[in-house]
JSON list of C-alpha atoms in Angstrom, two decimals:
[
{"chain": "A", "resi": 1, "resn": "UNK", "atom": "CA", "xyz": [-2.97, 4.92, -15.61]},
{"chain": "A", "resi": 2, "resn": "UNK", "atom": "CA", "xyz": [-5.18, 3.20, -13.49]},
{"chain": "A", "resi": 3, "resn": "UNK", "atom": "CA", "xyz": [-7.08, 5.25, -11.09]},
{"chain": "A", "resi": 4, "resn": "UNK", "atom": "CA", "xyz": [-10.23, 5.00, -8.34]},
{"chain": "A", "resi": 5, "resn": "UNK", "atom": "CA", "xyz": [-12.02, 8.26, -7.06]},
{"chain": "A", "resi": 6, "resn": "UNK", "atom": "CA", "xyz": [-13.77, 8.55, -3.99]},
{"chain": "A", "resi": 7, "resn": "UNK", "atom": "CA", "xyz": [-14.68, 11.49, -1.59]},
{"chain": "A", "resi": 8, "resn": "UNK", "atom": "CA", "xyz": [-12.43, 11.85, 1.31]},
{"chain": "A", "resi": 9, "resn": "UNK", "atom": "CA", "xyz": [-14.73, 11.93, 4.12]},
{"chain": "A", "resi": 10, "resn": "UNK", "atom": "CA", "xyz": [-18.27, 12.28, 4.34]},
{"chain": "A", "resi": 11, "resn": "UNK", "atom": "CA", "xyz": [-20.64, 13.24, 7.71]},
{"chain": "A", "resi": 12, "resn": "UNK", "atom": "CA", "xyz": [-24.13, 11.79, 8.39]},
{"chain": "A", "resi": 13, "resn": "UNK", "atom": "CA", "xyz": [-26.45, 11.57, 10.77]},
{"chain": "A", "resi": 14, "resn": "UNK", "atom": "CA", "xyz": [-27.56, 8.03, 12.82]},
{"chain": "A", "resi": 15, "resn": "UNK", "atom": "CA", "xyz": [-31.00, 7.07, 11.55]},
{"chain": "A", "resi": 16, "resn": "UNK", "atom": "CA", "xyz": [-30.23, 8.84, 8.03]},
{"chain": "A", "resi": 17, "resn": "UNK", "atom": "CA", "xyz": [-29.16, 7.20, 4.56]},
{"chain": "A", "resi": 18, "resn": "UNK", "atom": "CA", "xyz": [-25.69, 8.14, 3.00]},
{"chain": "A", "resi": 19, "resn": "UNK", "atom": "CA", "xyz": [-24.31, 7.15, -0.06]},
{"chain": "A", "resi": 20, "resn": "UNK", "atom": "CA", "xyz": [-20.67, 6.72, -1.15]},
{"chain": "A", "resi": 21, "resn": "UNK", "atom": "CA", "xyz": [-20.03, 6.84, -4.80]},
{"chain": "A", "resi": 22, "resn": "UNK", "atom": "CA", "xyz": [-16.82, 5.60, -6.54]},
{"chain": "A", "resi": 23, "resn": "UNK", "atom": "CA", "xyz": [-15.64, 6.16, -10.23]},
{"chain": "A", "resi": 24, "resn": "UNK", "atom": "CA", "xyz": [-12.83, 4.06, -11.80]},
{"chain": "A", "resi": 25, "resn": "UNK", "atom": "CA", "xyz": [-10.62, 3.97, -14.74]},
{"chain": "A", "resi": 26, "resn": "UNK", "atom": "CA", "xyz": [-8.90, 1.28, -15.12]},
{"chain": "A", "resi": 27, "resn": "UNK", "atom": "CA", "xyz": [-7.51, -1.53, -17.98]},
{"chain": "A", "resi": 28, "resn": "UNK", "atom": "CA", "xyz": [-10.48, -3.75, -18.21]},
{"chain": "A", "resi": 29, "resn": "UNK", "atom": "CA", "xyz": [-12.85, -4.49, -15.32]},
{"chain": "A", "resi": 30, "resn": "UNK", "atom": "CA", "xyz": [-13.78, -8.38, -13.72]},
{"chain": "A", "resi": 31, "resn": "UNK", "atom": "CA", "xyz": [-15.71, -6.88, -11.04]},
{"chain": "A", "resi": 32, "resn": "UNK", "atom": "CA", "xyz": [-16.02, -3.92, -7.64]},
{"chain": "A", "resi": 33, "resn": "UNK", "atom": "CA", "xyz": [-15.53, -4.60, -4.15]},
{"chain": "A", "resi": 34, "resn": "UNK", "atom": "CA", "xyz": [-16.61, -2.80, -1.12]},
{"chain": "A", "resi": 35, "resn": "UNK", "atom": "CA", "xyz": [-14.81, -3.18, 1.98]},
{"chain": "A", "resi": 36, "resn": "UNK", "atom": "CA", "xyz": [-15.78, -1.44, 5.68]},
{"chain": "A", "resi": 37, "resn": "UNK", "atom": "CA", "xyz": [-12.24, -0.46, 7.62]},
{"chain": "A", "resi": 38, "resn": "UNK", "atom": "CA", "xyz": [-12.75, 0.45, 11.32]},
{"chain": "A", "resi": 39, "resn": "UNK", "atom": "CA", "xyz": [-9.68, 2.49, 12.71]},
{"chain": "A", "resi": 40, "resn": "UNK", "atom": "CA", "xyz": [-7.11, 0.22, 13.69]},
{"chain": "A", "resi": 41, "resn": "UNK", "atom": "CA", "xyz": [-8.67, -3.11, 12.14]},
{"chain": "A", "resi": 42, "resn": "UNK", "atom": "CA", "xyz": [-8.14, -4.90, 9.22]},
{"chain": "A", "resi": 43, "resn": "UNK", "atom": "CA", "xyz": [-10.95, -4.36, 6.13]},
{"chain": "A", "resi": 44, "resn": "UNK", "atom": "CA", "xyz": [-13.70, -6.81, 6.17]},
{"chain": "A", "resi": 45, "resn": "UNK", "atom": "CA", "xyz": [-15.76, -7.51, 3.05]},
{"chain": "A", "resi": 46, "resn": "UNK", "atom": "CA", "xyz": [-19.05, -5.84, 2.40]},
{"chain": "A", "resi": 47, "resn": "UNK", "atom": "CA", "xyz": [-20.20, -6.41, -1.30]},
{"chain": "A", "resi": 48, "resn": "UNK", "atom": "CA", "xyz": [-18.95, -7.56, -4.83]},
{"chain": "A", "resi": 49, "resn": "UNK", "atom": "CA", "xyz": [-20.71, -6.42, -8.36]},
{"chain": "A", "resi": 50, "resn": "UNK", "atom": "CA", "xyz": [-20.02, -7.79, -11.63]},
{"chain": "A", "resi": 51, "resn": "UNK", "atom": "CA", "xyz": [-22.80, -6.68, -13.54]},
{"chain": "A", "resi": 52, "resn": "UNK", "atom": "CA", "xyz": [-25.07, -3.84, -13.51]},
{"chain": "A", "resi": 53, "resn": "UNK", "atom": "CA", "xyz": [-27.42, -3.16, -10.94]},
{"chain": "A", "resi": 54, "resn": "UNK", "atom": "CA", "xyz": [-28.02, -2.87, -7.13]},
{"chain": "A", "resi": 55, "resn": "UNK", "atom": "CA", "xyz": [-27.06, -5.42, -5.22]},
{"chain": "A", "resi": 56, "resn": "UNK", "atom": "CA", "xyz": [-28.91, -5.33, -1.56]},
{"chain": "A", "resi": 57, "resn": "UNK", "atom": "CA", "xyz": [-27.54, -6.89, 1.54]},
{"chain": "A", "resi": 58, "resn": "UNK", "atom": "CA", "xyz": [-30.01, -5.79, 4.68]},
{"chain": "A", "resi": 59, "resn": "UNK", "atom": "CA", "xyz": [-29.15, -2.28, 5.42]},
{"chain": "A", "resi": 60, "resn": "UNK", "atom": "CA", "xyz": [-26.67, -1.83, 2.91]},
{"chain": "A", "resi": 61, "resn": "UNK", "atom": "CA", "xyz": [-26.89, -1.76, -0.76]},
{"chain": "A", "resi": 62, "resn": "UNK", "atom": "CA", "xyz": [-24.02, -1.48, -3.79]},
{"chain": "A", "resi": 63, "resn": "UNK", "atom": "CA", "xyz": [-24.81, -0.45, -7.18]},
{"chain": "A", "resi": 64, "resn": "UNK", "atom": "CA", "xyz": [-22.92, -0.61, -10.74]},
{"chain": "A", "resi": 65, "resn": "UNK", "atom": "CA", "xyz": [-22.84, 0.87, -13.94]},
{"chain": "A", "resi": 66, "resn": "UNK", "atom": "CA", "xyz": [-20.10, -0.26, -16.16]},
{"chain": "A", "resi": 67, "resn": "UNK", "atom": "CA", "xyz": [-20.54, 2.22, -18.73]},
{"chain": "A", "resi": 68, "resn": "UNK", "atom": "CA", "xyz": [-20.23, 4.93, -16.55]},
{"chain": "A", "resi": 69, "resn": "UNK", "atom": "CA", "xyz": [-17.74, 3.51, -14.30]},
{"chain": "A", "resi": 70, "resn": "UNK", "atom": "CA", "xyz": [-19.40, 4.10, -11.44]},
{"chain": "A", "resi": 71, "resn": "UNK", "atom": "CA", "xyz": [-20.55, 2.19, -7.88]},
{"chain": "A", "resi": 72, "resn": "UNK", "atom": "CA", "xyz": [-22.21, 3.61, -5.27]},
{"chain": "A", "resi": 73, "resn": "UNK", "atom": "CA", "xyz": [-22.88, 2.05, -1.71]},
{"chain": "A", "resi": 74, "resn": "UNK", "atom": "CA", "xyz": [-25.67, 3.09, -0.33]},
{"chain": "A", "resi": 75, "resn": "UNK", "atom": "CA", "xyz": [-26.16, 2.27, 3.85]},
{"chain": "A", "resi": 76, "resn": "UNK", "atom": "CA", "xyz": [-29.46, 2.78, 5.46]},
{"chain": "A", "resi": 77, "resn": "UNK", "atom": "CA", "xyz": [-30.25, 3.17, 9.10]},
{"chain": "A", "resi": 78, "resn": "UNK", "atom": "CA", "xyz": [-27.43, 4.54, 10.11]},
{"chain": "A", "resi": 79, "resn": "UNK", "atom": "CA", "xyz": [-25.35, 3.19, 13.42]},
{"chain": "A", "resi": 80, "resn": "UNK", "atom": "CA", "xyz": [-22.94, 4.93, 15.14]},
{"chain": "A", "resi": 81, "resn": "UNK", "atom": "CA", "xyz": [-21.28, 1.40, 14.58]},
{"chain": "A", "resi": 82, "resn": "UNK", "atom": "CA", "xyz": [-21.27, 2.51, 10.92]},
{"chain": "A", "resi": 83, "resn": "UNK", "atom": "CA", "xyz": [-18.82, 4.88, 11.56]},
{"chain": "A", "resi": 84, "resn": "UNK", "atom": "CA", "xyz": [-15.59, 3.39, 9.43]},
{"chain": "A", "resi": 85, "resn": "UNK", "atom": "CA", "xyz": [-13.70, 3.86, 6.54]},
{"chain": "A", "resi": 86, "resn": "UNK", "atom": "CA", "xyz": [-15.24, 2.25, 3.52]},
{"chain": "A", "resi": 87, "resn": "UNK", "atom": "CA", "xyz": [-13.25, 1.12, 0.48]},
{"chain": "A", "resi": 88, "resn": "UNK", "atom": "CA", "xyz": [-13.46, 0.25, -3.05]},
{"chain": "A", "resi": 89, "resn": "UNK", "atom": "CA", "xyz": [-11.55, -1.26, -5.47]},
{"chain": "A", "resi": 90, "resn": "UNK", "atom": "CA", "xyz": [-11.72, -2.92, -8.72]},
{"chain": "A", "resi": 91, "resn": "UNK", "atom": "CA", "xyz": [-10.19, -5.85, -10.34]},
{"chain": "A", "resi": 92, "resn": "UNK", "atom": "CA", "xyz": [-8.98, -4.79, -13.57]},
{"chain": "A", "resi": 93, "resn": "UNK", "atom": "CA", "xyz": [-8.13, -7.31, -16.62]},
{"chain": "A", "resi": 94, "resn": "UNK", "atom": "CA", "xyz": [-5.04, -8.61, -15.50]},
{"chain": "A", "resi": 95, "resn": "UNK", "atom": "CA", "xyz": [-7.58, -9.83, -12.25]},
{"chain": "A", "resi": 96, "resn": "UNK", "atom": "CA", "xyz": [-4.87, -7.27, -9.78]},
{"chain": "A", "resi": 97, "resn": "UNK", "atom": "CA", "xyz": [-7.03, -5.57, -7.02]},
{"chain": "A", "resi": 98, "resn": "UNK", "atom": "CA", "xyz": [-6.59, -1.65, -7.39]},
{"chain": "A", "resi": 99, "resn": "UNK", "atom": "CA", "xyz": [-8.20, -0.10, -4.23]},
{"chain": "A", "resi": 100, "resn": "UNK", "atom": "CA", "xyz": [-9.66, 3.81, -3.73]},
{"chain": "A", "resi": 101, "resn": "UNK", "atom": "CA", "xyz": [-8.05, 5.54, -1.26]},
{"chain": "A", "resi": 102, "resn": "UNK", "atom": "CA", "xyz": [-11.20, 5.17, 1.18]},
{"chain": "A", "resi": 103, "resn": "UNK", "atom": "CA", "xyz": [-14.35, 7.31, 2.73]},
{"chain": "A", "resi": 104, "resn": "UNK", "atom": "CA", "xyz": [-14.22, 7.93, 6.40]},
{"chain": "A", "resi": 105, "resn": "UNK", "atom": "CA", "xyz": [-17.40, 8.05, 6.73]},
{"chain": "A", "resi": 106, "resn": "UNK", "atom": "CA", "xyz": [-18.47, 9.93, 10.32]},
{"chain": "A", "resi": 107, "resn": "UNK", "atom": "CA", "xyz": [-22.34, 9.69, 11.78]},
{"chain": "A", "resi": 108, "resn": "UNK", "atom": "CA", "xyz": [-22.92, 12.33, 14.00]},
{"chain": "A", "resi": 109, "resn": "UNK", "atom": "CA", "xyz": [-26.03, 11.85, 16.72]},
{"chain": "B", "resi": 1, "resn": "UNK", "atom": "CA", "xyz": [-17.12, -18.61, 7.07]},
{"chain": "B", "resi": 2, "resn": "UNK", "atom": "CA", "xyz": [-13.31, -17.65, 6.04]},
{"chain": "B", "resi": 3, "resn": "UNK", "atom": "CA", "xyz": [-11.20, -16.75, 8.54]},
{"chain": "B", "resi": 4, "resn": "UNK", "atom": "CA", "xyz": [-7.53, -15.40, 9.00]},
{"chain": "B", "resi": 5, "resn": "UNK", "atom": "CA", "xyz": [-4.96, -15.18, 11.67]},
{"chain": "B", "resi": 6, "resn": "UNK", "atom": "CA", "xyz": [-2.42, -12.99, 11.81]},
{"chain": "B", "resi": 7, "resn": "UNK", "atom": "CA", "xyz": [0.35, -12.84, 14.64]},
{"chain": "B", "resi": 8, "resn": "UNK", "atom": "CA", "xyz": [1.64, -10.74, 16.61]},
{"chain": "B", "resi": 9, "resn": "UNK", "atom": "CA", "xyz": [-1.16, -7.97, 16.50]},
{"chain": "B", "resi": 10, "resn": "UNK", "atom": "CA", "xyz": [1.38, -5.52, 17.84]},
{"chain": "B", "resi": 11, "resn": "UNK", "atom": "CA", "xyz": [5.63, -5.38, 18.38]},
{"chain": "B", "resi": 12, "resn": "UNK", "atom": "CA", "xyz": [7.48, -2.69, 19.17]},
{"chain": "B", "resi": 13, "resn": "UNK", "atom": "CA", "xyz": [11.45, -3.11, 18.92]},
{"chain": "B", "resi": 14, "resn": "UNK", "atom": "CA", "xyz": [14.72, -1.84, 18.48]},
{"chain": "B", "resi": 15, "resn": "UNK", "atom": "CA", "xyz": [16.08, -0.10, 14.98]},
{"chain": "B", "resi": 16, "resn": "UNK", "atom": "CA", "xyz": [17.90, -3.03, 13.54]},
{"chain": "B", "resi": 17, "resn": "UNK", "atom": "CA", "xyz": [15.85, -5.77, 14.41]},
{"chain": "B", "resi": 18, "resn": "UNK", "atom": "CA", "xyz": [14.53, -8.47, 11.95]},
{"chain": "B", "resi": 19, "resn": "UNK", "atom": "CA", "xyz": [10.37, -8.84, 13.03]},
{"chain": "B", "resi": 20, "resn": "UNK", "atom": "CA", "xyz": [8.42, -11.81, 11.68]},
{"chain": "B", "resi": 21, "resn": "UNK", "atom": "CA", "xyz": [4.55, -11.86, 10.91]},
{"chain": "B", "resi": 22, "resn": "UNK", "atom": "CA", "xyz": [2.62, -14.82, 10.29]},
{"chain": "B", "resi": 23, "resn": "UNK", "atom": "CA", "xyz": [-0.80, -14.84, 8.67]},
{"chain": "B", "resi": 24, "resn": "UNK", "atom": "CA", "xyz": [-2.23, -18.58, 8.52]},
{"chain": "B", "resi": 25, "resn": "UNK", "atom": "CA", "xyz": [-5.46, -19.14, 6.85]},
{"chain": "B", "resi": 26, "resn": "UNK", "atom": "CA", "xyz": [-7.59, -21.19, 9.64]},
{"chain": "B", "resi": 27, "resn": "UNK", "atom": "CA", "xyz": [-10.61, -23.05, 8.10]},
{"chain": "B", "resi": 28, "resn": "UNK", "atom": "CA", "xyz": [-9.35, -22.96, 4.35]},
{"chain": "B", "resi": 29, "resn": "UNK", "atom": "CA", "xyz": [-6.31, -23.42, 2.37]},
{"chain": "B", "resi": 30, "resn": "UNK", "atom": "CA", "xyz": [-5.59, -20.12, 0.48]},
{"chain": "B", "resi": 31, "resn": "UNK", "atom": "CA", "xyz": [-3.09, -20.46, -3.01]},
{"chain": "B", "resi": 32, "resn": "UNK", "atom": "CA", "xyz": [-2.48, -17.06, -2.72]},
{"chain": "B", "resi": 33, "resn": "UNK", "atom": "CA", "xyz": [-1.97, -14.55, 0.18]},
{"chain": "B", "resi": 34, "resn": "UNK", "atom": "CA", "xyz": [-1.43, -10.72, 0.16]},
{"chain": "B", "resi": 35, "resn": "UNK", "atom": "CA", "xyz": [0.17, -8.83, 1.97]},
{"chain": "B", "resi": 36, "resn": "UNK", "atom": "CA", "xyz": [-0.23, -4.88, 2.31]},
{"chain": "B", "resi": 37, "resn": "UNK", "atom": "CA", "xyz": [1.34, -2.04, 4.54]},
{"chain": "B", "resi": 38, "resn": "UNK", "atom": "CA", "xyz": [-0.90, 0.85, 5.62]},
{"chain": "B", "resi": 39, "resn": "UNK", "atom": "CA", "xyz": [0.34, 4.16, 6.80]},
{"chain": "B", "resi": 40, "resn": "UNK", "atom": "CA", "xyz": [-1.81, 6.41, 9.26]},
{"chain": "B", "resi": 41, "resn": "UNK", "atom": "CA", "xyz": [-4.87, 7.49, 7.23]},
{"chain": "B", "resi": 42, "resn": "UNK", "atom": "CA", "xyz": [-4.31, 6.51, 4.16]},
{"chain": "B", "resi": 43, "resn": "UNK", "atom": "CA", "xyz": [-5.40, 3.46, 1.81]},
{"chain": "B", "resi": 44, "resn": "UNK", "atom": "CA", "xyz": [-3.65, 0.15, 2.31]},
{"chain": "B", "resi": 45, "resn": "UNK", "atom": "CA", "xyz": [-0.61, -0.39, -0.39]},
{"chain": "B", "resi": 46, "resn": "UNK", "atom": "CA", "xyz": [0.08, -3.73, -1.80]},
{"chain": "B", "resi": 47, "resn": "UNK", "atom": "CA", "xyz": [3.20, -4.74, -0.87]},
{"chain": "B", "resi": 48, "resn": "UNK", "atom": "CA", "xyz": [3.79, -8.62, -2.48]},
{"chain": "B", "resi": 49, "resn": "UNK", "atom": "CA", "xyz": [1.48, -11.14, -3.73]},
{"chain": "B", "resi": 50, "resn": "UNK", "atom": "CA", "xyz": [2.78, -14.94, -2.00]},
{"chain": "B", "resi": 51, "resn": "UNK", "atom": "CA", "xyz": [2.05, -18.43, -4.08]},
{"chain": "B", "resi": 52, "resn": "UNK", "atom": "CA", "xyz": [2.23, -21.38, -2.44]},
{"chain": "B", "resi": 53, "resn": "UNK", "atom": "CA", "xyz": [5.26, -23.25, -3.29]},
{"chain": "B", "resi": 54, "resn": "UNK", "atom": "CA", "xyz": [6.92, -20.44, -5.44]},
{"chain": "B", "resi": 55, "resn": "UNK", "atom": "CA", "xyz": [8.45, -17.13, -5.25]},
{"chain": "B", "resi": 56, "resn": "UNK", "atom": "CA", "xyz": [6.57, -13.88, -3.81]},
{"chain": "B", "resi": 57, "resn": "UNK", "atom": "CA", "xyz": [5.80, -11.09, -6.58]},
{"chain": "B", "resi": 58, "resn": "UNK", "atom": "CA", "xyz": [6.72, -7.67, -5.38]},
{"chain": "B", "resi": 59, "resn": "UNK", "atom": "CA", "xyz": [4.99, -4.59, -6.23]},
{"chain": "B", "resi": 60, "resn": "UNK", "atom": "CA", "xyz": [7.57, -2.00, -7.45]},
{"chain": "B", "resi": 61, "resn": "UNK", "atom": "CA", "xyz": [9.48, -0.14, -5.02]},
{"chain": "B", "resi": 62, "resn": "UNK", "atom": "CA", "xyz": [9.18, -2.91, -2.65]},
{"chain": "B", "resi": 63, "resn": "UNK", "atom": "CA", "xyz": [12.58, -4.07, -1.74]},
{"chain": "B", "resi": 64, "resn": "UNK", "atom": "CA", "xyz": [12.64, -7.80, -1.39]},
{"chain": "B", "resi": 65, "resn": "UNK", "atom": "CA", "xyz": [15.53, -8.58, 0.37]},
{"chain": "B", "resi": 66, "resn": "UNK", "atom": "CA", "xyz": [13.86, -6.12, 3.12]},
{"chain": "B", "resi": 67, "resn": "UNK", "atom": "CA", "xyz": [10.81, -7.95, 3.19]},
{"chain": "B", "resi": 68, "resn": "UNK", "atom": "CA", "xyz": [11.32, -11.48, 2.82]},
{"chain": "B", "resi": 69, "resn": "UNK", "atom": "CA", "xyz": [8.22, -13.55, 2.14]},
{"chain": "B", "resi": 70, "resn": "UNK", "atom": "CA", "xyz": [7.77, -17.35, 2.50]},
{"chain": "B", "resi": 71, "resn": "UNK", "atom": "CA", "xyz": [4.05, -19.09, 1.60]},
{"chain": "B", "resi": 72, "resn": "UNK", "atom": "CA", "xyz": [5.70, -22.62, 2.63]},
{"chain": "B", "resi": 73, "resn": "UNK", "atom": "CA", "xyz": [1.98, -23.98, 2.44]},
{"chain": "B", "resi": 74, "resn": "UNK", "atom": "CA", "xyz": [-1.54, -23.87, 1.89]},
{"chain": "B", "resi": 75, "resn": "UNK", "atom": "CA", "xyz": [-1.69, -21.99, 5.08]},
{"chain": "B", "resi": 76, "resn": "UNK", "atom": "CA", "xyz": [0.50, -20.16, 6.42]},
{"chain": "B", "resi": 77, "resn": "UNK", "atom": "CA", "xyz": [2.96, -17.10, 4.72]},
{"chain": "B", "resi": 78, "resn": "UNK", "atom": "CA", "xyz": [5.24, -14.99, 6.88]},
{"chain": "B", "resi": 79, "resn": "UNK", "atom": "CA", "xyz": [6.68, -11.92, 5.98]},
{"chain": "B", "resi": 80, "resn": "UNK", "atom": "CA", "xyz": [10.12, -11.02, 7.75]},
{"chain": "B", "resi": 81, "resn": "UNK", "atom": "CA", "xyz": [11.18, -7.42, 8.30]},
{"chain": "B", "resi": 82, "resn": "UNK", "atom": "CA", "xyz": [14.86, -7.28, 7.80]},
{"chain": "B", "resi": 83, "resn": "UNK", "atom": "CA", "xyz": [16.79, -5.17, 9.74]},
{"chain": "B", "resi": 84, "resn": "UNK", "atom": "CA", "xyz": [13.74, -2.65, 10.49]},
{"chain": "B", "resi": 85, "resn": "UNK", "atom": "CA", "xyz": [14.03, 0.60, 10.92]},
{"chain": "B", "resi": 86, "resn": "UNK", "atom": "CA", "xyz": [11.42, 3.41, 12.38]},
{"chain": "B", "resi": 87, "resn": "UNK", "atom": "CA", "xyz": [10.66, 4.04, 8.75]},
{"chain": "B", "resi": 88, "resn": "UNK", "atom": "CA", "xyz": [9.58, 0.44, 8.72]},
{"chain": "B", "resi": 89, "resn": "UNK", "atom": "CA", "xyz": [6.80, 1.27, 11.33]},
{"chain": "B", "resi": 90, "resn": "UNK", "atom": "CA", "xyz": [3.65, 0.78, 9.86]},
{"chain": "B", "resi": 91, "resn": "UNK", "atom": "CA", "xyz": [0.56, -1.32, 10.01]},
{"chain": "B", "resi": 92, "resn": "UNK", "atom": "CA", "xyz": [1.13, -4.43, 7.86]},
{"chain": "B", "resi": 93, "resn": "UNK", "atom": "CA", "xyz": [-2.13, -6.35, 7.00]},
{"chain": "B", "resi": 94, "resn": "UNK", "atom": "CA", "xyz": [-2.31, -9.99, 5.00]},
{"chain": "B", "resi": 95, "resn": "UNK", "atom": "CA", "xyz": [-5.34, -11.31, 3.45]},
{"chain": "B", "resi": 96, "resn": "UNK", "atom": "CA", "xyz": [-5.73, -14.50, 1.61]},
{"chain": "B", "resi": 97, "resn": "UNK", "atom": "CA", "xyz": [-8.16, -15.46, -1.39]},
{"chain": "B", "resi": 98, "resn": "UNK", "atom": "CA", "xyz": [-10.46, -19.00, -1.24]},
{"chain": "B", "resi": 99, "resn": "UNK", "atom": "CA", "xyz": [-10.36, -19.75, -4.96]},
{"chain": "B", "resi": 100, "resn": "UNK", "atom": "CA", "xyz": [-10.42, -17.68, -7.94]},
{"chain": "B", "resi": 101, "resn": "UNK", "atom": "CA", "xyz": [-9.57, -13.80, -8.28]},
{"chain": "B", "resi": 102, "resn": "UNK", "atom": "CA", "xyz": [-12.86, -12.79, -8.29]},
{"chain": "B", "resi": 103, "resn": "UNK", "atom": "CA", "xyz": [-13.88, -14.27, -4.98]},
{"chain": "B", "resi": 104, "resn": "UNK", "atom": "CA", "xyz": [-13.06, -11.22, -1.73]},
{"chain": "B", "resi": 105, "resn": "UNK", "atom": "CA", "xyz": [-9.99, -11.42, -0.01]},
{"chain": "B", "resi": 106, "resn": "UNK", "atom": "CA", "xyz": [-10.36, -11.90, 3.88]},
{"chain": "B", "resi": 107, "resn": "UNK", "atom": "CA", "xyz": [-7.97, -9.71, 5.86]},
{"chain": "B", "resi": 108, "resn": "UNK", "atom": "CA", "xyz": [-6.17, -11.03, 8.81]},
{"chain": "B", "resi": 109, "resn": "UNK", "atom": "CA", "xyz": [-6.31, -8.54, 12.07]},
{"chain": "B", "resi": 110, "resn": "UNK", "atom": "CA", "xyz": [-2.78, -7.11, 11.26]},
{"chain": "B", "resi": 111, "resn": "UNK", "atom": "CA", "xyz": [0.19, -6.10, 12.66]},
{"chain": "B", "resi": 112, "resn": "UNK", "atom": "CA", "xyz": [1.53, -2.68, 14.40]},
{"chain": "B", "resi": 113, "resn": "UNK", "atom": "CA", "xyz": [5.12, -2.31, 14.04]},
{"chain": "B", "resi": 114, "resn": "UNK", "atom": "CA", "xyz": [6.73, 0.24, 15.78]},
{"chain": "B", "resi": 115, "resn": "UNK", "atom": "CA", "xyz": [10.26, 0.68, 15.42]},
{"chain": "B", "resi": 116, "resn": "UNK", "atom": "CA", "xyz": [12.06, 2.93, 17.81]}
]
């Protein structure tokens, strides 16, 4: 089966770094999305990796390693605005979207 | 850059009641639109995948004579919520796709049902 792991919920502090990491098995791989959820709003779209590497957008940051089927995403200077939940999913050979369940990610003062 | 609409943000009404959403892509015209259902903290569910100009694809265990879906053009799909019930009460979310598969889906505000 198909299948996306990422931690539940994670606490940091404002100013800090955090990291999310996700791990995938699925049937084939075209590619990783991030996506930031704020309770009670739709997802909007943070980052997409296709190849290996880190992939840096101002304050946040996604990496990828293929052959460890692994991404991480990586936000720096944390916001209380930052507080969200923050999904991944992959797009698997047959180009379907599989999402994680989600991080709810809380930054504490 | 992309942006979707999605109406009403919010209905509440009776068990028995047939509710319609509309998600219309605004700047773009989207082939393909999602739609997804998302129960209190937990990840959003794929409910049906909508092509313009042909039938919706349902994800199993989605019934579709519950939840009819119509992508009648490039953009605008509705999904109708047959006969709801308060096990119908979710929060139902569309997103559409400019191009290919690989390019992110933008997400409309969605929709609260709440059935009583």
């Amino acid at each position: 089966g198909q299948n996306i792991d990422q931690p539940t919920e994670m606490t940091a502090t404002e100013g800090a770094i955090v990291q999310i990491n996700c791990t995938y098995q699925t049937s084939g791989f075209n590619g990783l999305f991030w996506y930031q959820q704020h309770a009670g709003e739709a997802p909007t779209f943070l980052s997409y990796n296709v190849l290996d590497g880190l992939e840096e957008k101002g304050r946040f940051s996604s990496f990828l390693s293929r052959s460890k089927g692994y991404s991480y995403l990586l936000l720096k200077e944390l916001q209380m605005k930052d507080s969200a939940s923050y999904l991944c999913a992959v797009l698997d050979s047959n180009y379907q979207l599989i999402w994680g369940a989600g991080t709810k990610l809380i930054i504490k003062p | 850059g992309a942006v979707v609409s999605q109406h009403p943000s919010w209905v509440i009404c009776k068990s028995g009641t047939s509710v319609k959403i509309e998600c219309r892509s605004l700047d773009f015209q989207a082939t393909t639109m999602f739609w997804y259902r998302q129960f209190p903290k937990q990840s959003l569910m794929l409910m049906a995948t909508s092509n313009e100009g042909s039938k919706a694809t349902y994800e199993q265990g989605v019934e579709k004579d519950k939840f009819l879906i119509n992508h009648a053009s490039l953009t605008l799909s509705t999904l109708t919520v047959t006969s709801a019930h308060p096990e119908d009460s979710s929060f139902y979310i569309c997103s559409a796709r400019v191009g290919r598969e690989v390019q992110p889906q933008h997400f409309g505000d969605g929709t609260r049902l709440s059935i009583l």
